[in-house]
Amino acid sequence: MSLWVDKYRPTDSSKLDYHKEDAAKLKNLAQSDDFPHMLVYGPPGAGKQTRITCLLADMFGTGVHRMRIHYITFTTPSNKKMEITTVASSYHIEVNPSDSGIYDRLVVMEVLKSIAALRQPDDAGKRPFKVVVLTEVDRLTRDAQQALRRTMEKYSASCRLILCCNSISKVIPAIRSRCLNIRVAAPTEEEISRIVMNVFREERITLPADLAKKIAHQSNRNLRRALLMAEATKVKQYPFPAGATPVIADWEQYLDTTARMIAERQDAPRLLEIRSRLYELLSHCIPATLIMNGLVKKLLENCPDNTLKAEIISQAAIYEHRLQQGNKAIYHLEAFVAKFMSLYKRFIEENTMDMDF
Amino acid sequence: MPAVTKEDSPWDDWPDFSDEETNDEPVVARPVKKKNKTGALGLDLFMTNMGISSAAAAPPIPPRISHSTTPVERDPTVGLFSGDIYYPGLEEESLEKMDKSEHSLAPALENGHKKSSVARALFSLRPTAPADIAVPDVPVIPHRTMANPPAIPEVFHQQLSEAFEPESLPRAQPPQRPSGYRREASPARPLPPTPVTSRLRVWRVASKTLPQIPVLSGGTNFFLRLKPANWRKELVNEFASTTAVTITSHQSSRQFANLLLATRQQMEIDAELPVDSVTGPVESLQVEFKNMWVEKYRPERYMDLLSDEGVNRCLLHWLKLWDAVVFKKEAAFLNPYKDYGKRKKRDDKPVYDRRKYGGVSDFCFTVDADKRPRFKAALLCGPPGLGKTSLAQVIARHAGYEPMEINASDDRALEVFRSRVEATVMNGSVVNQFVEGGERPDRPKCLIIDEIDGAPGNTVEYLVCLLKGEAKATEGKKKKKIGLWRPIICICNDLYVPALRTLRQCTMILRFPSINRERLTGRLSDICKHLAVQADSAVLYTLCEKSDDDIRTCLNSLQFASVPGKRLHMQDVAKATMGCKDQRKQLLQIWEDIFRLPSGYKGSDTRTGPLHTKSGLSPSDRIGTILEMVQLGEMEKIVNGLFENYLLIHHKDPSLRTAHECADWRSYTDIMERCVYEDQNWFLLGYLSFYPVAIHLLLAALATPRFTFPTAQYETYKKTIANQEIIKALLKDLAPALLRTSKSENLPSEVIPFLTHIIQPPLKAVTTHLLSNAERLDLKRVVHLMISYGLSYQEEKTLTGIHTEKMEPQLDAIASWHGVNTYPGMPTTVRAMVSKEVQQQRINVNARMEGTKSGGHDGEPANMEVDITQDAPAPALPAGVASKANPSTTTRAQANSNNTAKLQVWSVYDCYRKNSPATAPKAGGSSKARKIWFRYKEGYSNAVCRDIKVKDLL
């Protein structure tokens, strides 16, 4: 028994709920003999992994779903033993090279080499290659990406790559051009609420339509989050009272409070408090971009003026960019908060002065 | 006649410029012996103080009185050397008068022979004076007439020697011997004349309190100081009163003076002993170093020490505490706080002043059962150049020890170190101070371990063992404990080196404060005077300032910059490279300097702009200082501290512009850091240090900043690591299907927050029978989810004895937030119930898995498969599944394998039994009482957890 997210995950492309045309195209591709390297990208919770699995199932049959955990060990140049966990079926292997930090280049090279070396026994007319799924490619270091581009070509006879990432802006163009890029857009809110309703129907639970909408809205167009939220809401509040609200993740509530505090008062001691809250969020392994997005969203809600809003959004963009460029998130988050405080305070002061005169 | 010995009074504060080995200097032997016998006490004292010899004591070159034989060409203008009156001023009648007074004059003056010796002595005051000293006609004012001949016995006071010190003679006074240990009898050589003009100084009256005899000789004055019979006592008093500036308590300083006298006596005793051969080569070695001023002017006597008085005293006191053990005599001065430590009331502050003793608590001056000091070693610490090594050496000699130094240049591997230490401090017999026949006794050794902060760790450990009295002797089967019977002085620069952590606890720690700058300046000017380098005290003061009162640096740079006879100018010293040390400042100091305007800054008024440009106050100067300071320091820590503290500093503008700019700078620097450290663009490294500069320019204020040591970043880091570990633990046990969708990135933000809600539904705390159907379904679901995610509850007892159930891995820690109340905390009783269910279910699942597995492998007779249960938790539910030793039991086993039915096990041992399957059931059937349970752990060879004897199986 598993969570609804996993329980109702489609297992082949005919069962996919949205982006059906794309699914059909992919299925066609899977039927054909040839198959290029692929780069699947899209926001989290859009169903990239699901689509990849469906594609693999179309190609190799249900044997793909029989997976086992496979450990790969390798030795770094500094004689350190590293072990990474991969999930493999007899047709494919899924690796998350960014788990091994700065040694990801080695992972890419070693894994691909070892897989390419083992040629598929081409009996039963199966395809003569294995598929390697690399996840979180955007977190690969530049080195690893450079290593990848050569390996992709070298071993293309015996293995195909499916790369999976959130954003291709961090993938070097050389790799992008070697792959068939497939964008998986996030489902719309209607699609999400429909899927949630379907799941509840399957579970034989009545769900008020407005609650489904609320969940879809709250989920930020992230289907995984929507389904988890729906399940949590069911556990907490079933039978649903009128006007029930979905369960919100605790860290989001924490972030809301933080945003409220920022809008409340702007001075150095408050900034200090905000910093400790940001530290708290970061230490709970919440990704910095999520924090940034959440903050901006909440802060904009409190924003009274449109020009100020535009200014804040442009500043947020600058600092989010810095977040990507920099090393430690806290500095950029704090710099953004300081910038917001300074902008906001000046705006408020100017306006009150206008009112005085 | 009062018994006057050759007693250098301890307040002889003259720096000891002993330089006997330098070629240019004439060397005269000193009469050290027989002084008590000749009786020429006063003059001898005087002369020895002048570093010249009296006639009685084998003068190397008796300067002849007559014109022709005088080695020096005399200048008639110089009164002293004019040759006619060499017994100047001491008229017969005054001598007689003095003679007749109730206190007798020194008998040396009574007969002619002695007189001439005195005259020679006086003459040889300037044996080196070149002939062409052009002393202009200095009007010499007689300070006193002989109107009041003294009525007190007299000794030439040594201050006379000071009075004779001319301000600017090219050759200073003849080398003065310390009352030390070495003597040499190298013949004096006449000095090649150096043409230097100079002026003669008008001598001043040495003391206003004691009567003096002015001696007139061709325009020159001498003074004889007369001393009363109890002069020593009076001197002690005088000393006590003069040093009252630094020493607050009159009584303690008198005690201290007594102590000094005692040690001085001891030193003299040592000095009288013949020089042993050991010091010979040492001395010849030193000749080479003597050219370095640092070596040349290394203090050799206690009073020459420049280091802080309190520290000096403290160390001396501590060393004298050893007297009881080492010399078997009662220490003259035990606990300096003895009289002060008692408080009358509870509220009273302790009266004693710790500052007098280097801030050391009185506990250090107590002794243990063996009469040894409580702390067996002293640890001197302080930045380089404060005279730590000199202090240790001088004090050790002063207290009658022979210093034995082990420093970083020696081999300090454990074995070498151990042998040296054992040779030094082992249970030695009491030293005999006075050996008949003039043999020099072995003086007790005092071990000085210099630069201990660089010593290898095991060496320090051994030392700590030694200090604690736990060290064992190396040789001998008995392993006798080594007693520590000699003092050890350790010296280090950095007290907080990890290697010294243990040592810190068992030593008396003496921190060296910085040196009094005035004293250092004074000493430097003395040295300059001595070497005829002209230097204003202002120049020297600047030098001291630049070198942060580092004596060594001062002397070295002075030697480097100075030319004898020339004036040292301010611009020489003000040069950027002079006397500056590249040294790291303390972190706190750096932060303070950054957050604070330089002293003397007069506000940001533009009208006073020119004023700022004067000395280090202009913005560019400030930038320069901050940059330099930061670049020498530990950049990362500095920057961290700034980031954590910049919001604590008062921000002047209310619109948060400065705060925002500071934050912006930090974020900008962070990007640069990434470029530097990850992309290896090292040429950007130099720009990282501009963040502190920016902070300084934006935030520096006149007020003393309040800041804290940065910890938040590290704490966050630790917390993040801990949480990441939790996530890793969670990922580890996941089924492959779950694993591929759970990434470490989305787990904490998406899955875990909801998962913790889902697995903690609002269940009632009742037993499972009483749950409704729906609730039972909920529970079942929770249990299944927990198993599939590898979660469990662990029983735990808090410190207060409250029973809790903790989720393992600790998702609670990640999912709960301070200040957010919606986190579902299930009551402990419910958790316990769930936990029980989870355990039971886990067993069932395993059993089922086993059942299917054994079903799959059916038909393999001798396959010794043993049940796999992972940690069967409850003894009530022993899990065991039969292996298939024979077909008949297999069926039974499979029939029962779906739950916890107790099964008889036919185990591995079956194969050791008969091959016939028929006997096996019989054995199993007959021994129903003896059931054997197996727990098989995969990967471990000791699979059987219970002892089984062979007879049990038969």
Short mmCIF file of C-alpha atoms in Angstrom, two decimals, chain A residues 1-4 6-7 9 44 49 53 67-69 71 85-87 92 94 96 99 135-136 139 166 222 224-225 228-229 231-232 234-236 247-254 266-269 271-272 275 277 279-287 290 319 322 324-328 330-332 334-335 338-339 341-342 345 349, chain B residues 636 640 643-649 651 654-657 659-660 663-664 666-668 670-671 673-674 678 712-713 716 719-720 723-724 727 732 734-741 743-746 748-751 753-758 760-762 778 780-781 784-785 788-789 813-824:
data_model
loop_
_atom_site.label_atom_id
_atom_site.label_comp_id
_atom_site.label_asym_id
_atom_site.label_seq_id
_atom_site.Cartn_x
_atom_site.Cartn_y
_atom_site.Cartn_z
CA MET A 1 0.00 0.00 0.00
CA SER A 2 1.37 3.30 -0.91
CA LEU A 3 0.49 6.96 -1.01
CA TRP A 4 -2.05 8.10 -3.54
CA ASP A 6 2.25 6.48 -6.20
CA LYS A 7 -0.88 4.42 -6.21
CA ARG A 9 0.56 7.02 -11.03
CA PRO A 44 8.55 19.93 -10.48
CA GLN A 49 9.36 10.88 -14.33
CA THR A 53 8.41 5.46 -17.19
CA MET A 67 12.83 -2.67 -10.53
CA ARG A 68 15.47 -3.36 -8.02
CA ILE A 69 17.99 -1.28 -6.22
CA TYR A 71 24.50 -0.09 -5.85
CA THR A 85 22.21 4.07 -5.26
CA THR A 86 20.55 3.45 -8.56
CA VAL A 87 17.27 1.93 -9.53
CA HIS A 92 17.13 0.55 -17.92
CA GLU A 94 18.14 5.37 -13.26
CA ASN A 96 21.00 10.60 -9.91
CA ASP A 99 23.91 12.92 -5.29
CA THR A 135 17.86 12.74 -13.18
CA GLU A 136 18.54 16.26 -11.94
CA ARG A 139 22.51 20.09 -10.83
CA ASN A 166 13.76 21.19 -14.10
CA ASN A 222 2.38 20.82 -8.82
CA ARG A 224 2.58 15.67 -6.67
CA ARG A 225 1.97 18.28 -4.08
CA LEU A 228 -0.20 14.62 -1.22
CA MET A 229 -2.13 17.60 0.02
CA GLU A 231 -4.48 12.85 1.00
CA ALA A 232 -3.32 14.79 4.02
CA LYS A 234 -8.54 13.68 3.79
CA VAL A 235 -6.71 12.17 6.74
CA LYS A 236 -7.11 15.30 8.80
CA VAL A 247 -3.69 21.22 4.68
CA ILE A 248 -0.81 23.52 4.02
CA ALA A 249 2.73 22.40 4.54
CA ASP A 250 4.16 23.68 7.77
CA TRP A 251 7.12 25.32 6.18
CA GLU A 252 4.84 27.36 3.97
CA GLN A 253 3.02 28.62 7.00
CA TYR A 254 6.35 29.51 8.49
CA GLN A 266 11.38 47.48 8.61
CA ASP A 267 14.49 48.03 10.67
CA ALA A 268 17.75 46.34 11.49
CA PRO A 269 16.57 44.25 14.46
CA LEU A 271 16.02 42.08 9.62
CA LEU A 272 18.03 40.13 12.15
CA ARG A 275 17.63 36.22 9.03
CA ARG A 277 14.01 32.55 10.24
CA TYR A 279 18.40 30.16 8.47
CA GLU A 280 15.74 27.96 9.95
CA LEU A 281 14.13 27.41 6.59
CA LEU A 282 17.43 26.63 4.93
CA SER A 283 18.49 24.25 7.63
CA HIS A 284 15.30 22.30 7.06
CA CYS A 285 16.56 21.66 3.55
CA ILE A 286 13.93 23.80 1.89
CA PRO A 287 15.37 24.83 -1.49
CA LEU A 290 11.25 27.98 -3.18
CA TYR A 319 18.48 38.43 -6.44
CA ARG A 322 22.37 35.93 -7.82
CA GLN A 324 21.93 30.82 -8.82
CA GLN A 325 25.31 32.42 -9.29
CA GLY A 326 26.32 32.41 -5.68
CA ASN A 327 27.27 29.86 -3.17
CA LYS A 328 25.34 30.43 0.00
CA ILE A 330 21.38 33.15 2.97
CA TYR A 331 23.28 36.17 1.71
CA HIS A 332 21.11 36.66 -1.30
CA GLU A 334 18.85 38.52 3.13
CA ALA A 335 19.98 41.03 0.56
CA ALA A 338 16.91 44.22 2.97
CA LYS A 339 16.24 45.64 -0.46
CA MET A 341 12.52 46.68 3.35
CA SER A 342 14.37 49.68 2.10
CA LYS A 345 9.91 51.88 3.79
CA GLU A 349 7.34 57.36 4.02
CA GLU B 636 36.43 33.62 6.11
CA ASN B 640 31.38 35.75 8.77
CA PHE B 643 27.88 39.44 8.28
CA GLU B 644 26.48 38.28 11.57
CA ASN B 645 27.18 41.51 13.34
CA TYR B 646 26.48 44.25 10.90
CA LEU B 647 22.86 44.40 11.92
CA LEU B 648 23.75 44.74 15.57
CA ILE B 649 25.60 47.92 14.84
CA HIS B 651 22.34 52.13 11.72
CA PRO B 654 16.18 54.89 9.19
CA SER B 655 15.51 53.94 5.59
CA LEU B 656 17.78 50.90 5.91
CA ARG B 657 19.90 52.03 3.02
CA ALA B 659 21.87 47.76 5.83
CA HIS B 660 20.74 47.03 2.35
CA ALA B 663 23.74 42.95 2.45
CA ASP B 664 24.25 43.70 -1.20
CA ARG B 666 27.83 40.40 0.95
CA SER B 667 25.81 38.86 -1.81
CA TYR B 668 28.17 40.30 -4.37
CA ASP B 670 29.48 35.56 -2.33
CA ILE B 671 29.25 35.40 -6.08
CA GLU B 673 33.76 33.66 -3.77
CA ARG B 674 32.07 31.11 -5.91
CA GLU B 678 34.67 26.77 -7.57
CA ALA B 712 24.70 31.12 13.52
CA GLN B 713 26.23 30.04 10.28
CA THR B 716 22.79 26.21 10.65
CA LYS B 719 21.52 21.44 11.58
CA THR B 720 21.37 21.15 7.81
CA ASN B 723 18.54 16.98 8.51
CA GLN B 724 20.22 15.75 5.38
CA ILE B 727 16.63 12.32 4.59
CA LYS B 732 17.97 4.25 2.24
CA LEU B 734 12.79 2.88 0.29
CA ALA B 735 11.44 0.42 -2.20
CA PRO B 736 12.75 1.01 -5.71
CA ALA B 737 9.48 2.32 -7.01
CA LEU B 738 9.36 4.91 -4.27
CA LEU B 739 13.01 5.69 -4.47
CA ARG B 740 12.95 6.73 -8.07
CA THR B 741 10.36 9.40 -7.46
CA LYS B 743 14.59 12.93 -4.72
CA SER B 744 16.47 14.51 -1.92
CA GLU B 745 15.34 17.83 -3.31
CA ASN B 746 11.61 17.39 -3.22
CA PRO B 748 11.73 17.94 2.51
CA SER B 749 9.58 20.50 0.78
CA GLU B 750 6.87 18.37 -0.78
CA VAL B 751 6.66 14.85 0.51
CA PRO B 753 5.38 17.76 5.27
CA PHE B 754 2.33 15.89 4.00
CA LEU B 755 3.59 12.45 4.81
CA THR B 756 3.88 13.33 8.46
CA HIS B 757 0.25 14.42 8.36
CA ILE B 758 -0.89 11.33 6.56
CA GLN B 760 -0.51 10.64 11.96
CA PRO B 761 -4.29 10.65 11.63
CA PRO B 762 -6.42 11.63 14.60
CA ASP B 778 -7.06 4.12 8.87
CA LYS B 780 -4.07 -0.34 8.75
CA ARG B 781 -3.20 2.22 6.15
CA HIS B 784 1.34 -0.04 5.78
CA LEU B 785 2.61 3.36 4.85
CA SER B 788 6.73 1.01 3.02
CA TYR B 789 8.60 4.15 4.01
CA ALA B 813 12.71 17.22 13.25
CA ILE B 814 12.34 18.20 9.63
CA ALA B 815 8.62 18.68 9.50
CA SER B 816 8.01 20.59 12.69
CA TRP B 817 8.58 24.31 12.85
CA HIS B 818 8.98 26.62 15.70
CA GLY B 819 5.92 28.78 15.96
CA VAL B 820 3.72 26.69 13.67
CA ASN B 821 1.16 24.76 15.64
CA THR B 822 -0.46 22.64 13.01
CA TYR B 823 2.10 19.89 13.23
CA PRO B 824 0.23 16.73 14.13
#
